[in-house]
Structures are given as C-alpha cells and as structure tokens.
mmCIF file of C-alpha atoms and ligand atoms in Angstrom:
data_model
loop_
_atom_site.group_PDB
_atom_site.id
_atom_site.type_symbol
_atom_site.label_atom_id
_atom_site.label_comp_id
_atom_site.label_asym_id
_atom_site.label_seq_id
_atom_site.Cartn_x
_atom_site.Cartn_y
_atom_site.Cartn_z
ATOM 1 C CA SER H 71 0.006 0.028 0.079
ATOM 2 C CA THR H 72 1.203 3.581 -0.637
ATOM 3 C CA GLN H 73 2.245 5.561 2.431
ATOM 4 C CA THR H 74 0.398 8.866 1.832
ATOM 5 C CA GLY H 75 2.788 11.661 1.001
ATOM 6 C CA GLU H 76 5.699 9.379 0.237
ATOM 7 C CA PRO H 77 6.815 10.318 -3.233
ATOM 8 C CA LEU H 78 6.877 7.670 -5.835
ATOM 9 C CA ARG H 79 10.236 6.018 -6.229
ATOM 10 C CA ARG H 80 11.404 6.260 -9.991
ATOM 11 C CA VAL H 81 12.609 2.892 -11.303
ATOM 12 C CA LEU H 82 14.209 2.424 -14.678
ATOM 13 C CA VAL H 83 13.347 -0.913 -16.371
ATOM 14 C CA THR H 84 15.655 -1.778 -19.283
ATOM 15 C CA GLY H 85 13.863 -4.112 -21.699
ATOM 16 C CA GLY H 86 10.617 -2.969 -20.098
ATOM 17 C CA ALA H 87 8.529 -3.698 -23.215
ATOM 18 C CA GLY H 88 9.664 -7.397 -23.481
ATOM 19 C CA TYR H 89 7.968 -10.619 -22.219
ATOM 20 C CA ILE H 90 9.674 -10.475 -18.772
ATOM 21 C CA GLY H 91 9.937 -6.681 -18.634
ATOM 22 C CA SER H 92 6.318 -5.976 -19.363
ATOM 23 C CA HIS H 93 5.239 -8.403 -16.523
ATOM 24 C CA VAL H 94 7.791 -6.792 -14.128
ATOM 25 C CA VAL H 95 6.457 -3.335 -15.045
ATOM 26 C CA PHE H 96 2.916 -4.570 -14.445
ATOM 27 C CA LYS H 97 3.963 -5.788 -10.915
ATOM 28 C CA LEU H 98 5.573 -2.380 -10.167
ATOM 29 C CA LEU H 99 2.512 -0.433 -11.315
ATOM 30 C CA GLU H 100 0.196 -2.759 -9.216
ATOM 31 C CA THR H 101 1.890 -1.474 -5.960
ATOM 32 C CA ARG H 102 1.444 2.105 -6.898
ATOM 33 C CA ARG H 103 4.634 2.858 -5.100
ATOM 34 C CA TYR H 104 6.868 3.316 -8.150
ATOM 35 C CA LYS H 105 7.083 5.598 -11.113
ATOM 36 C CA VAL H 106 8.326 3.396 -13.921
ATOM 37 C CA ILE H 107 10.618 4.465 -16.818
ATOM 38 C CA SER H 108 11.256 1.930 -19.663
ATOM 39 C CA ILE H 109 14.151 1.799 -22.039
ATOM 40 C CA ASP H 110 13.713 -0.622 -24.961
ATOM 41 C CA ASN H 111 15.223 -0.826 -28.488
ATOM 42 C CA HIS H 112 12.179 -3.126 -29.560
ATOM 43 C CA HIS H 113 14.705 -5.562 -31.030
ATOM 44 C CA ASN H 114 12.571 -8.388 -29.523
ATOM 45 C CA SER H 115 9.493 -6.450 -28.219
ATOM 46 C CA TYR H 116 6.593 -4.243 -29.110
ATOM 47 C CA PRO H 117 5.631 -0.772 -27.701
ATOM 48 C CA THR H 118 2.052 -2.029 -27.512
ATOM 49 C CA SER H 119 2.945 -4.211 -24.512
ATOM 50 C CA LEU H 120 3.385 -1.161 -22.165
ATOM 51 C CA VAL H 121 0.323 0.642 -23.568
ATOM 52 C CA ARG H 122 -1.625 -2.420 -22.350
ATOM 53 C CA VAL H 123 0.262 -2.623 -19.023
ATOM 54 C CA SER H 124 -0.710 0.960 -18.300
ATOM 55 C CA LYS H 125 -4.354 0.144 -19.157
ATOM 56 C CA LEU H 126 -4.217 -2.781 -16.722
ATOM 57 C CA ALA H 127 -2.943 -0.598 -14.026
ATOM 58 C CA LYS H 128 -5.634 2.124 -14.609
ATOM 59 C CA GLU H 129 -8.265 -0.556 -14.247
ATOM 60 C CA LEU H 130 -6.811 -1.344 -10.780
ATOM 61 C CA LEU H 131 -7.089 2.210 -9.533
ATOM 62 C CA PRO H 132 -9.411 2.929 -6.598
ATOM 63 C CA GLU H 133 -12.618 4.961 -7.088
ATOM 64 C CA ASN H 134 -11.227 8.410 -6.549
ATOM 65 C CA PRO H 135 -7.473 8.100 -7.156
ATOM 66 C CA THR H 136 -5.104 10.682 -5.946
ATOM 67 C CA GLU H 137 -2.997 12.576 -8.555
ATOM 68 C CA GLN H 138 -0.012 10.470 -7.451
ATOM 69 C CA GLU H 139 -1.949 7.160 -7.885
ATOM 70 C CA LYS H 140 -2.960 8.249 -11.423
ATOM 71 C CA ASP H 141 0.643 9.246 -12.086
ATOM 72 C CA SER H 142 1.885 5.798 -11.011
ATOM 73 C CA THR H 143 -0.004 4.223 -14.042
ATOM 74 C CA VAL H 144 1.822 6.428 -16.624
ATOM 75 C CA ILE H 145 4.953 4.738 -17.842
ATOM 76 C CA ASP H 146 7.696 6.944 -19.240
ATOM 77 C CA THR H 147 8.889 5.006 -22.179
ATOM 78 C CA PHE H 148 12.116 5.752 -24.288
ATOM 79 C CA THR H 149 13.007 3.850 -27.476
ATOM 80 C CA CYS H 150 16.672 3.687 -26.920
ATOM 81 C CA ASP H 151 19.470 1.117 -27.543
ATOM 82 C CA LEU H 152 21.647 0.520 -24.446
ATOM 83 C CA THR H 153 24.763 0.396 -26.444
ATOM 84 C CA LYS H 154 24.275 4.103 -27.430
ATOM 85 C CA ARG H 155 25.882 5.625 -24.371
ATOM 86 C CA ASP H 156 24.748 9.171 -25.240
ATOM 87 C CA ASP H 157 21.151 8.129 -25.557
ATOM 88 C CA VAL H 158 21.147 6.372 -22.249
ATOM 89 C CA ARG H 159 22.866 9.423 -20.603
ATOM 90 C CA LYS H 160 20.018 11.571 -22.039
ATOM 91 C CA VAL H 161 17.462 9.484 -20.202
ATOM 92 C CA PHE H 162 19.253 9.885 -16.760
ATOM 93 C CA GLU H 163 19.792 13.729 -17.604
ATOM 94 C CA HIS H 164 16.191 14.070 -18.075
ATOM 95 C CA TYR H 165 15.608 13.098 -14.337
ATOM 96 C CA GLY H 166 18.799 14.595 -13.063
ATOM 97 C CA LYS H 167 21.185 13.467 -10.353
ATOM 98 C CA GLY H 168 19.491 11.095 -7.934
ATOM 99 C CA GLY H 169 16.259 11.344 -9.870
ATOM 100 C CA ILE H 170 16.162 7.649 -10.546
ATOM 101 C CA TRP H 171 15.931 5.483 -7.370
ATOM 102 C CA GLY H 172 16.979 2.111 -8.901
ATOM 103 C CA VAL H 173 17.421 0.127 -12.138
ATOM 104 C CA ILE H 174 15.965 -3.304 -13.065
ATOM 105 C CA HIS H 175 18.314 -4.321 -15.930
ATOM 106 C CA ILE H 176 16.573 -6.985 -18.152
ATOM 107 C CA ALA H 177 17.460 -5.923 -21.639
ATOM 108 C CA ALA H 178 19.759 -8.595 -23.250
ATOM 109 C CA TYR H 179 19.961 -10.892 -26.217
ATOM 110 C CA LYS H 180 19.160 -14.352 -24.881
ATOM 111 C CA ALA H 181 19.201 -17.091 -27.529
ATOM 112 C CA VAL H 182 21.814 -19.663 -26.401
ATOM 113 C CA GLY H 183 22.231 -21.149 -29.840
ATOM 114 C CA GLU H 184 22.419 -17.814 -31.624
ATOM 115 C CA SER H 185 25.103 -16.685 -29.205
ATOM 116 C CA THR H 186 27.468 -19.299 -30.416
ATOM 117 C CA GLN H 187 27.139 -17.779 -33.907
ATOM 118 C CA ILE H 188 27.508 -14.099 -33.168
ATOM 119 C CA PRO H 189 29.359 -13.935 -29.908
ATOM 120 C CA LEU H 190 30.611 -10.376 -30.500
ATOM 121 C CA THR H 191 27.207 -9.034 -30.823
ATOM 122 C CA TYR H 192 26.191 -10.766 -27.576
ATOM 123 C CA TYR H 193 29.292 -9.296 -25.672
ATOM 124 C CA GLU H 194 28.599 -5.844 -26.963
ATOM 125 C CA ASN H 195 24.873 -5.907 -26.274
ATOM 126 C CA ASN H 196 24.964 -7.793 -23.013
ATOM 127 C CA VAL H 197 28.355 -6.923 -21.405
ATOM 128 C CA SER H 198 29.611 -3.473 -22.823
ATOM 129 C CA ALA H 199 26.112 -2.095 -22.594
ATOM 130 C CA THR H 200 25.887 -3.182 -18.898
ATOM 131 C CA VAL H 201 29.242 -1.645 -18.128
ATOM 132 C CA GLN H 202 28.211 1.644 -19.770
ATOM 133 C CA LEU H 203 24.862 1.604 -17.994
ATOM 134 C CA LEU H 204 26.644 1.190 -14.604
ATOM 135 C CA GLN H 205 28.954 4.066 -15.451
ATOM 136 C CA ILE H 206 26.114 6.411 -16.257
ATOM 137 C CA MET H 207 24.184 5.224 -13.106
ATOM 138 C CA SER H 208 27.200 6.133 -11.009
ATOM 139 C CA GLU H 209 27.422 9.485 -12.721
ATOM 140 C CA TYR H 210 23.869 10.208 -11.806
ATOM 141 C CA ASP H 211 24.072 8.821 -8.243
ATOM 142 C CA CYS H 212 21.819 5.931 -9.021
ATOM 143 C CA THR H 213 23.403 3.047 -7.229
ATOM 144 C CA ARG H 214 20.780 0.282 -6.748
ATOM 145 C CA ILE H 215 20.377 -2.388 -9.470
ATOM 146 C CA VAL H 216 18.464 -5.682 -9.788
ATOM 147 C CA TYR H 217 20.281 -7.554 -12.549
ATOM 148 C CA SER H 218 18.514 -10.126 -14.757
ATOM 149 C CA SER H 219 20.847 -13.194 -14.809
ATOM 150 C CA SER H 220 20.090 -16.739 -15.879
ATOM 151 C CA ALA H 221 20.353 -20.446 -14.789
ATOM 152 C CA THR H 222 22.643 -20.720 -17.867
ATOM 153 C CA VAL H 223 25.418 -19.395 -15.581
ATOM 154 C CA TYR H 224 25.610 -22.911 -14.093
ATOM 155 C CA GLY H 225 26.439 -24.606 -17.336
ATOM 156 C CA THR H 226 26.064 -28.428 -16.629
ATOM 157 C CA PRO H 227 25.674 -28.281 -12.822
ATOM 158 C CA PRO H 228 27.417 -30.912 -10.689
ATOM 159 C CA LYS H 229 24.097 -31.559 -8.925
ATOM 160 C CA VAL H 230 20.432 -30.690 -9.121
ATOM 161 C CA PRO H 231 18.472 -29.029 -7.539
ATOM 162 C CA ILE H 232 21.042 -26.259 -7.936
ATOM 163 C CA PRO H 233 22.007 -24.027 -5.038
ATOM 164 C CA GLU H 234 23.424 -20.573 -5.614
ATOM 165 C CA THR H 235 26.828 -21.787 -4.216
ATOM 166 C CA THR H 236 27.311 -23.854 -7.419
ATOM 167 C CA ARG H 237 30.378 -22.790 -9.299
ATOM 168 C CA LEU H 238 29.525 -20.562 -12.267
ATOM 169 C CA GLN H 239 30.651 -22.244 -15.455
ATOM 170 C CA ALA H 240 28.714 -21.261 -18.420
ATOM 171 C CA ASP H 241 29.345 -22.974 -21.682
ATOM 172 C CA SER H 242 27.571 -20.667 -24.181
ATOM 173 C CA PRO H 243 28.604 -17.005 -24.913
ATOM 174 C CA TYR H 244 25.135 -16.095 -23.716
ATOM 175 C CA GLY H 245 25.721 -17.664 -20.371
ATOM 176 C CA LYS H 246 29.183 -16.304 -20.211
ATOM 177 C CA THR H 247 27.849 -12.752 -20.763
ATOM 178 C CA LYS H 248 25.558 -13.401 -17.698
ATOM 179 C CA VAL H 249 28.542 -14.552 -15.524
ATOM 180 C CA MET H 250 30.610 -11.515 -16.735
ATOM 181 C CA CYS H 251 27.863 -8.995 -15.757
ATOM 182 C CA GLU H 252 27.420 -10.677 -12.405
ATOM 183 C CA THR H 253 31.113 -10.453 -11.862
ATOM 184 C CA VAL H 254 31.205 -6.762 -12.962
ATOM 185 C CA ILE H 255 28.367 -5.809 -10.571
ATOM 186 C CA ASP H 256 29.935 -7.925 -7.769
ATOM 187 C CA ASP H 257 33.341 -6.103 -8.137
ATOM 188 C CA LEU H 258 31.657 -2.757 -8.233
ATOM 189 C CA CYS H 259 29.818 -3.445 -4.892
ATOM 190 C CA HIS H 260 33.074 -4.489 -3.430
ATOM 191 C CA ALA H 261 34.929 -1.332 -4.621
ATOM 192 C CA GLU H 262 32.215 0.906 -3.297
ATOM 193 C CA PRO H 263 30.488 -1.067 -0.485
ATOM 194 C CA HIS H 264 28.810 1.910 1.100
ATOM 195 C CA ARG H 265 27.555 3.239 -2.228
ATOM 196 C CA TRP H 266 26.151 0.273 -4.240
ATOM 197 C CA ARG H 267 23.466 -2.278 -3.399
ATOM 198 C CA ALA H 268 22.894 -4.956 -6.115
ATOM 199 C CA LEU H 269 21.019 -8.354 -6.483
ATOM 200 C CA SER H 270 21.291 -10.737 -9.408
ATOM 201 C CA LEU H 271 18.319 -12.864 -10.144
ATOM 202 C CA ARG H 272 19.088 -16.171 -11.925
ATOM 203 C CA TYR H 273 15.976 -16.826 -13.926
ATOM 204 C CA PHE H 274 15.054 -20.451 -14.665
ATOM 205 C CA ASN H 275 12.368 -21.024 -17.349
ATOM 206 C CA PRO H 276 9.585 -18.478 -17.273
ATOM 207 C CA ALA H 277 6.247 -19.341 -18.878
ATOM 208 C CA GLY H 278 2.656 -18.375 -19.181
ATOM 209 C CA ALA H 279 1.183 -14.789 -19.256
ATOM 210 C CA HIS H 280 -0.903 -12.296 -17.333
ATOM 211 C CA PRO H 281 -4.474 -13.945 -17.013
ATOM 212 C CA SER H 282 -6.047 -10.924 -18.835
ATOM 213 C CA GLY H 283 -4.552 -12.149 -22.001
ATOM 214 C CA LEU H 284 -3.375 -8.577 -22.763
ATOM 215 C CA ILE H 285 0.256 -9.148 -22.432
ATOM 216 C CA GLY H 286 2.482 -12.228 -23.198
ATOM 217 C CA GLU H 287 5.496 -13.685 -24.930
ATOM 218 C CA GLU H 288 5.736 -12.460 -28.463
ATOM 219 C CA PRO H 289 9.201 -13.096 -29.804
ATOM 220 C CA ARG H 290 9.974 -11.640 -33.142
ATOM 221 C CA GLY H 291 10.139 -14.403 -35.713
ATOM 222 C CA ARG H 292 9.802 -18.035 -35.108
ATOM 223 C CA PRO H 293 9.981 -18.797 -31.271
ATOM 224 C CA GLY H 294 13.201 -20.549 -30.185
ATOM 225 C CA ASN H 295 11.763 -21.429 -26.851
ATOM 226 C CA LEU H 296 9.670 -24.514 -26.330
ATOM 227 C CA LEU H 297 6.458 -23.127 -24.744
ATOM 228 C CA PRO H 298 5.799 -20.168 -27.167
ATOM 229 C CA LEU H 299 6.540 -22.667 -29.867
ATOM 230 C CA LEU H 300 4.047 -25.118 -28.673
ATOM 231 C CA ALA H 301 1.521 -22.403 -28.515
ATOM 232 C CA HIS H 302 2.244 -21.209 -32.062
ATOM 233 C CA ILE H 303 1.894 -24.792 -33.307
ATOM 234 C CA ALA H 304 -1.327 -25.260 -31.539
ATOM 235 C CA CYS H 305 -2.932 -22.148 -33.064
ATOM 236 C CA GLY H 306 -1.401 -22.758 -36.552
ATOM 237 C CA ARG H 307 1.060 -19.860 -36.620
ATOM 238 C CA VAL H 308 3.801 -22.530 -37.063
ATOM 239 C CA LYS H 309 2.975 -25.169 -39.558
ATOM 240 C CA ASP H 310 5.734 -27.699 -39.123
ATOM 241 C CA GLN H 311 5.837 -30.366 -36.466
ATOM 242 C CA LEU H 312 7.653 -30.115 -33.133
ATOM 243 C CA GLN H 313 11.227 -31.395 -33.160
ATOM 244 C CA VAL H 314 12.424 -32.661 -29.854
ATOM 245 C CA PHE H 315 16.173 -32.029 -29.481
ATOM 246 C CA GLY H 316 17.198 -35.347 -28.224
ATOM 247 C CA ASN H 317 15.900 -38.007 -25.901
ATOM 248 C CA ASP H 318 19.127 -39.692 -24.958
ATOM 249 C CA TYR H 319 19.738 -37.492 -21.817
ATOM 250 C CA PRO H 320 20.059 -38.986 -18.202
ATOM 251 C CA THR H 321 16.525 -37.922 -17.209
ATOM 252 C CA HIS H 322 13.314 -39.767 -16.443
ATOM 253 C CA ASP H 323 12.257 -39.848 -20.099
ATOM 254 C CA GLY H 324 15.491 -39.047 -21.898
ATOM 255 C CA THR H 325 14.490 -35.406 -22.801
ATOM 256 C CA CYS H 326 15.839 -32.298 -21.070
ATOM 257 C CA VAL H 327 14.383 -31.160 -17.774
ATOM 258 C CA ARG H 328 13.815 -27.494 -16.905
ATOM 259 C CA ASP H 329 12.313 -25.583 -13.943
ATOM 260 C CA TYR H 330 9.215 -23.655 -15.314
ATOM 261 C CA LEU H 331 7.761 -20.863 -13.295
ATOM 262 C CA HIS H 332 4.921 -18.519 -14.000
ATOM 263 C CA VAL H 333 6.170 -15.215 -15.466
ATOM 264 C CA LEU H 334 4.131 -13.355 -12.839
ATOM 265 C CA ASP H 335 5.923 -15.128 -10.085
ATOM 266 C CA LEU H 336 9.176 -14.353 -11.682
ATOM 267 C CA ALA H 337 8.043 -10.697 -11.897
ATOM 268 C CA ALA H 338 6.900 -10.637 -8.257
ATOM 269 C CA GLY H 339 10.479 -11.704 -7.317
ATOM 270 C CA HIS H 340 11.859 -8.570 -8.945
ATOM 271 C CA LEU H 341 9.719 -6.481 -6.634
ATOM 272 C CA LEU H 342 10.959 -8.305 -3.564
ATOM 273 C CA ALA H 343 14.479 -7.771 -4.834
ATOM 274 C CA LEU H 344 13.911 -4.049 -5.421
ATOM 275 C CA ASP H 345 12.500 -3.677 -1.867
ATOM 276 C CA ALA H 346 15.509 -5.587 -0.589
ATOM 277 C CA LEU H 347 17.739 -2.757 -1.973
ATOM 278 C CA ALA H 348 16.032 -0.193 0.342
ATOM 279 C CA PRO H 349 18.135 1.060 3.189
ATOM 280 C CA GLU H 350 15.919 -0.558 5.833
ATOM 281 C CA SER H 351 16.431 -4.047 4.247
ATOM 282 C CA LYS H 352 18.111 -6.762 6.164
ATOM 283 C CA VAL H 353 19.024 -8.953 3.245
ATOM 284 C CA PHE H 354 22.769 -7.971 3.325
ATOM 285 C CA ASP H 355 23.109 -8.134 7.158
ATOM 286 C CA ASN H 356 24.841 -11.512 7.140
ATOM 287 C CA ALA H 357 27.046 -10.771 3.999
ATOM 288 C CA PRO H 358 30.439 -12.254 4.327
ATOM 289 C CA ASP H 359 32.035 -8.760 3.869
ATOM 290 C CA ASP H 360 30.514 -5.321 3.736
ATOM 291 C CA ALA H 361 29.841 -5.516 0.097
ATOM 292 C CA ARG H 362 26.005 -5.421 -0.678
ATOM 293 C CA TYR H 363 25.745 -7.884 -3.492
ATOM 294 C CA LYS H 364 23.973 -11.207 -3.617
ATOM 295 C CA ALA H 365 22.550 -13.636 -6.300
ATOM 296 C CA TYR H 366 19.365 -15.569 -5.954
ATOM 297 C CA ASN H 367 17.723 -18.466 -8.041
ATOM 298 C CA LEU H 368 14.155 -17.688 -9.227
ATOM 299 C CA GLY H 369 12.671 -21.031 -9.790
ATOM 300 C CA LYS H 370 9.959 -23.472 -8.477
ATOM 301 C CA GLY H 371 12.391 -26.216 -7.600
ATOM 302 C CA LYS H 372 10.329 -28.652 -9.712
ATOM 303 C CA GLY H 373 11.755 -30.036 -12.936
ATOM 304 C CA MET H 374 9.641 -30.915 -16.054
ATOM 305 C CA SER H 375 10.890 -32.631 -19.129
ATOM 306 C CA VAL H 376 10.213 -31.627 -22.792
ATOM 307 C CA LEU H 377 7.646 -34.463 -23.062
ATOM 308 C CA ASP H 378 5.909 -33.479 -19.735
ATOM 309 C CA MET H 379 5.590 -29.952 -21.175
ATOM 310 C CA VAL H 380 4.174 -31.269 -24.561
ATOM 311 C CA GLU H 381 1.552 -33.296 -22.549
ATOM 312 C CA ALA H 382 0.660 -30.294 -20.343
ATOM 313 C CA MET H 383 0.217 -28.116 -23.481
ATOM 314 C CA ARG H 384 -1.853 -30.944 -25.187
ATOM 315 C CA LYS H 385 -4.244 -30.790 -22.101
ATOM 316 C CA ALA H 386 -4.416 -26.868 -22.164
ATOM 317 C CA THR H 387 -4.884 -26.515 -25.875
ATOM 318 C CA GLY H 388 -6.602 -29.705 -26.898
ATOM 319 C CA TYR H 389 -4.103 -29.926 -29.679
ATOM 320 C CA ASP H 390 -2.783 -33.400 -30.440
ATOM 321 C CA TYR H 391 0.884 -32.614 -30.827
ATOM 322 C CA LYS H 392 2.975 -34.940 -33.005
ATOM 323 C CA TYR H 393 6.799 -34.665 -32.797
ATOM 324 C CA ASP H 394 10.014 -35.989 -34.247
ATOM 325 C CA ILE H 395 12.936 -36.840 -31.984
ATOM 326 C CA ILE H 396 16.051 -35.355 -33.678
ATOM 327 C CA GLY H 397 19.629 -34.732 -32.500
ATOM 328 C CA ARG H 398 20.634 -32.717 -29.454
ATOM 329 C CA ARG H 399 20.744 -28.846 -29.633
ATOM 330 C CA ARG H 400 24.198 -27.246 -28.982
ATOM 331 C CA GLY H 401 24.409 -25.701 -25.516
ATOM 332 C CA ASP H 402 21.576 -27.821 -23.999
ATOM 333 C CA VAL H 403 22.196 -29.306 -20.577
ATOM 334 C CA PRO H 404 20.237 -32.363 -19.211
ATOM 335 C CA ASP H 405 18.658 -30.680 -16.101
ATOM 336 C CA LEU H 406 18.337 -27.178 -14.801
ATOM 337 C CA THR H 407 16.202 -27.349 -11.726
ATOM 338 C CA ALA H 408 16.494 -24.565 -9.093
ATOM 339 C CA ASP H 409 17.057 -25.006 -5.434
ATOM 340 C CA PRO H 410 14.844 -21.992 -4.500
ATOM 341 C CA ALA H 411 15.368 -22.098 -0.767
ATOM 342 C CA LEU H 412 17.663 -19.064 -0.432
ATOM 343 C CA ALA H 413 15.250 -16.621 -2.216
ATOM 344 C CA GLU H 414 12.365 -18.129 -0.230
ATOM 345 C CA LYS H 415 14.209 -17.621 3.055
ATOM 346 C CA GLU H 416 15.863 -14.199 2.371
ATOM 347 C CA LEU H 417 13.487 -12.460 -0.104
ATOM 348 C CA GLY H 418 10.159 -14.180 0.885
ATOM 349 C CA PHE H 419 9.946 -15.321 -2.738
ATOM 350 C CA HIS H 420 7.645 -18.152 -3.753
ATOM 351 C CA ALA H 421 6.202 -19.375 -7.104
ATOM 352 C CA PRO H 422 2.662 -20.706 -6.410
ATOM 353 C CA HIS H 423 1.249 -20.861 -9.946
ATOM 354 C CA ASP H 424 1.253 -24.425 -11.108
ATOM 355 C CA LEU H 425 1.907 -25.861 -14.444
ATOM 356 C CA GLU H 426 -1.696 -26.176 -15.459
ATOM 357 C CA THR H 427 -2.096 -22.420 -14.838
ATOM 358 C CA MET H 428 1.082 -21.490 -16.705
ATOM 359 C CA CYS H 429 -0.247 -23.483 -19.765
ATOM 360 C CA ARG H 430 -3.786 -21.986 -19.529
ATOM 361 C CA ASP H 431 -2.580 -18.457 -19.232
ATOM 362 C CA LEU H 432 -0.087 -18.992 -22.245
ATOM 363 C CA TRP H 433 -2.929 -20.455 -24.311
ATOM 364 C CA ASN H 434 -5.269 -17.641 -23.270
ATOM 365 C CA TRP H 435 -2.758 -15.051 -24.470
ATOM 366 C CA GLN H 436 -2.181 -16.929 -27.817
ATOM 367 C CA THR H 437 -5.903 -17.354 -28.613
ATOM 368 C CA LYS H 438 -6.763 -13.755 -27.742
ATOM 369 C CA ASN H 439 -3.818 -12.352 -29.788
ATOM 370 C CA PRO H 440 -3.523 -14.746 -32.712
ATOM 371 C CA ASP H 441 -1.008 -12.218 -34.386
ATOM 372 C CA GLY H 442 0.702 -11.289 -31.053
ATOM 373 C CA TYR H 443 1.180 -7.597 -30.691
ATOM 374 C CA GLY H 444 2.189 -7.247 -34.360
ATOM 375 C CA GLY H 445 -1.410 -7.489 -35.702
ATOM 376 C CA GLN H 446 -3.093 -4.611 -33.887
ATOM 377 C CA ALA H 447 -2.611 -0.886 -33.593
ATOM 378 C CA GLU H 448 -3.533 0.321 -30.106
HETATM 379 C C1 WQD R 251 13.574 -25.960 -23.258
HETATM 380 C C2 WQD R 251 13.854 -27.391 -23.601
HETATM 381 C C3 WQD R 251 15.229 -27.751 -25.445
HETATM 382 C C4 WQD R 251 12.610 -26.094 -28.577
HETATM 383 C C5 WQD R 251 15.905 -20.677 -22.241
HETATM 384 C C6 WQD R 251 16.525 -19.504 -22.968
HETATM 385 C C7 WQD R 251 17.670 -19.084 -22.227
HETATM 386 C C8 WQD R 251 17.402 -18.820 -20.717
HETATM 387 C C9 WQD R 251 16.744 -20.100 -20.189
HETATM 388 C C10 WQD R 251 17.147 -16.628 -20.256
HETATM 389 C C11 WQD R 251 15.341 -27.630 -23.982
HETATM 390 C C12 WQD R 251 13.745 -28.201 -25.765
HETATM 391 C C13 WQD R 251 13.172 -26.495 -27.328
HETATM 392 C C14 WQD R 251 12.233 -27.034 -29.455
HETATM 393 C C15 WQD R 251 12.959 -28.755 -27.987
HETATM 394 N N1 WQD R 251 16.596 -17.701 -20.639
HETATM 395 N N2 WQD R 251 13.363 -27.814 -27.085
HETATM 396 N N3 WQD R 251 12.456 -28.279 -29.219
HETATM 397 O O1 WQD R 251 17.018 -23.834 -23.458
HETATM 398 O O2 WQD R 251 16.146 -23.854 -21.165
HETATM 399 O O3 WQD R 251 16.695 -21.690 -22.350
HETATM 400 O O4 WQD R 251 15.614 -20.352 -20.925
HETATM 401 O O5 WQD R 251 18.045 -16.590 -19.524
HETATM 402 O O6 WQD R 251 18.247 -17.919 -22.772
HETATM 403 O O7 WQD R 251 16.945 -19.908 -24.270
HETATM 404 O O8 WQD R 251 14.674 -23.105 -22.926
HETATM 405 O O9 WQD R 251 12.555 -23.341 -24.202
HETATM 406 O O10 WQD R 251 14.659 -22.967 -25.469
HETATM 407 O O11 WQD R 251 14.088 -25.208 -24.241
HETATM 408 O O12 WQD R 251 13.243 -29.982 -27.800
HETATM 409 O O13 WQD R 251 11.794 -26.735 -30.629
HETATM 410 O O14 WQD R 251 13.017 -27.615 -24.767
HETATM 411 O O15 WQD R 251 16.193 -28.621 -26.042
HETATM 412 O O16 WQD R 251 15.651 -28.801 -23.625
HETATM 413 P P1 WQD R 251 16.179 -23.271 -22.476
HETATM 414 P P2 WQD R 251 13.999 -23.571 -24.324
#
C-alpha cells in the first residue's frame, strides 16, 4: 500500500517492453509505489505491451484516485539502445542526479544457440552495454540495481536441484555474458561497498502470461523457446511439427528437464529484490564482507521434461501434438532445476502458480492475440 505523502520511487526498467519486462512493469505499477521508466530498443519487443500494461494498471485504480496514484499508472517510455551511451545518458539527464532510485536491468539478447554464432554481438549488447549503464548510473548517483541473470550461468551443474553456491561455469557465450555481468556488478559493490546495493536474479524458465491475455510472450520471428513454440503450433502460426532435441539425456524420459515458473511469479520476485535494496532491508546483514551484492535463483524447484510440457500443453490447448525426436541442440544441458530455498528464506520469494495455470494463461494469451502484438494498432 502507498504511504500517503511518500513520493513515488522512480525505477528504470531496461527491456521494459519485453516478455519479462512488461510483466515486471505490471507488478511495479500494481503496487502504486513506483514511477516506472522503460528503455527498450524493440529488437525483440513491441511498444504495444506497455500501452496495455498501463491500461491494466488504470483498471486497478481505486474509485477516486489521488494525482499520485494516477501518475503511477503512466509509464515514461524511451525507445533507446543501451549500446548508445549518449542516448542512455540523455534519459538519466532528463531526471537529473539522484532522480532515478533504482534500475532493473533486463534488456539482453538471450538465445543460447544464436550466441554461439554471433558472440561479439552478444558481448557488445549484454556486457559492454551493462558496463556503460553502470557508469552512467554512477554519474547520476543511481546506485541500486537488480540484474536479470540466468540459470545458464551454471552450465552443466554438478548436482540438481542447483543451489546458488554452485560454481559458475557457463558454456555458451550467452551464459558467459551473464557470468561476466554478475562479476562486474559484484566487483563494483566490493569497490564501493557503502554506495552500491545490487542483486542478481538467476531466472530459470519463465512461462505463461498475465491472465487478462493482454500481455504475453511474443518473440519476433519463429519462437526458439519450447513453450511459445508449442502455443504457435497449436494455433497454426507455425505449420511444421515439433522437433524434440534429443531423448538420450540422463533424465526420467530422456528429454531435457527445466524448472518452469509462471512469469508473474518471476516478476513478483523482482519487486521483492527491489524492496531488498532499500536502506531498511536486512538482506545484506549476514553478508561475508561489507559488500552489498547477492545472487538468487528464481525457480519453483520442480523439474519438468520436454515431453512433460508437451503433454501439459496438449491438455491446455486440446491440440494433439505430433513430434519427431532429432539430435541434441548445441548448448543444451540435461537438467536445470533450481534450489529456490535461499530466495524463499531471504526475499520471501515463492512461485505458487502451477503448470496447468502457466499453460492455461499462455494459451489464453495466444488465442486472444492470434497475431501477437504485431497485428493490432492500439
Ligand atoms: C527448453 C527445452 C530444448 C525447442 C531458455 C533461454 C535461455 C534462458 C533459459 C534466459 C530444451 C527443448 C526447445 C524445440 C525442443 N533464458 N526444445 N524443441 O533452452 O532452457 O533456455 O531459458 O536466460 O536464454 O533460451 O529453454 O525453451 O529453448 O528449451 O526440444 O523446438 O526444450 O532442447 O531442452 P532453455 P527452451
């Protein structure tokens, strides 16, 4: 709830128009405690998503909203590429020194396979852009950041479920960019321990969509990820049959196991992380040294195989999927299942939405938006 008179905290979300970003922005607006700024280059997103998030937030306003409550539903959006230092600086200049309370940094390229083909693009867009962002944040006295990391930092983990203490050993350029950015932020927090506060959130596999069906996953081009692909196949946007990338893994049915969590639960985790960066937070109290940096897994702790997900989507869509088993995909690992205990204990994180809800919400988004965001002008 909003303490009356407390001014809204400005939070910049990079990649705010994307699948994860738009759900994170929705959760921020839902609290009415933040004024959200979004930077996005729309490389893999549509501006429409935030128009709809703002609409959803307005529908949640009380009868006679205060000016501040109304203002909290208005998102300041900037179409801007994070690699363009001057454009990013202009956004911070707009709000002045200390004008932005914190940053949730989600913008990145994230296709594991693609990263092995164009590594330089991934290092420039994911690593250089993050270093530049941190430099500009420092210039403008904005020293709180929630960083979107990934389970891919673990590579093939020595054991599952995976605790945060697992050594980081990514084996794709994409995963390495995530390890590098975590390291940069960690070192920055150690260099200026009384100035910076930062948390890295290691996402497992987000799925589903806001139950309104107004926002959802809409990758540009053919989906690389399993769930949106299954939705596109079921509604005919993708004509060819599912190809399962290998069934010779050491798992219960031979296909890869992943830890799927509802995108709204993942988004709620960002709110908990942001609040944990506030001065009154206790999350850094037992830190081994005075640096205020930690990393948390955001997952359910429940592994589901490719074939489990096909069956769950068959139930949700009524579509009778056929598939071919083909060779393994480069960069895939047998099992990425989180140990979510640390985030649950220290952030109060939990991911209650079940698999059936994830698939139902994904299918609801797909059927209500047969052309995704591309089809409709708002
Ligand atoms: C899931 C499983 C595939 C497509 C993704 C992102 C990565 C990271 C984590 C952000 C795998 C199999 C898939 C298909 C298949 N996100 N599959 N046929 O690989 O866990 O990684 O989430 O940090 O950037 O890519 O998710 O949905 O691509 O694959 O058999 O046509 O489905 O082999 O085992 P993944 P995914």
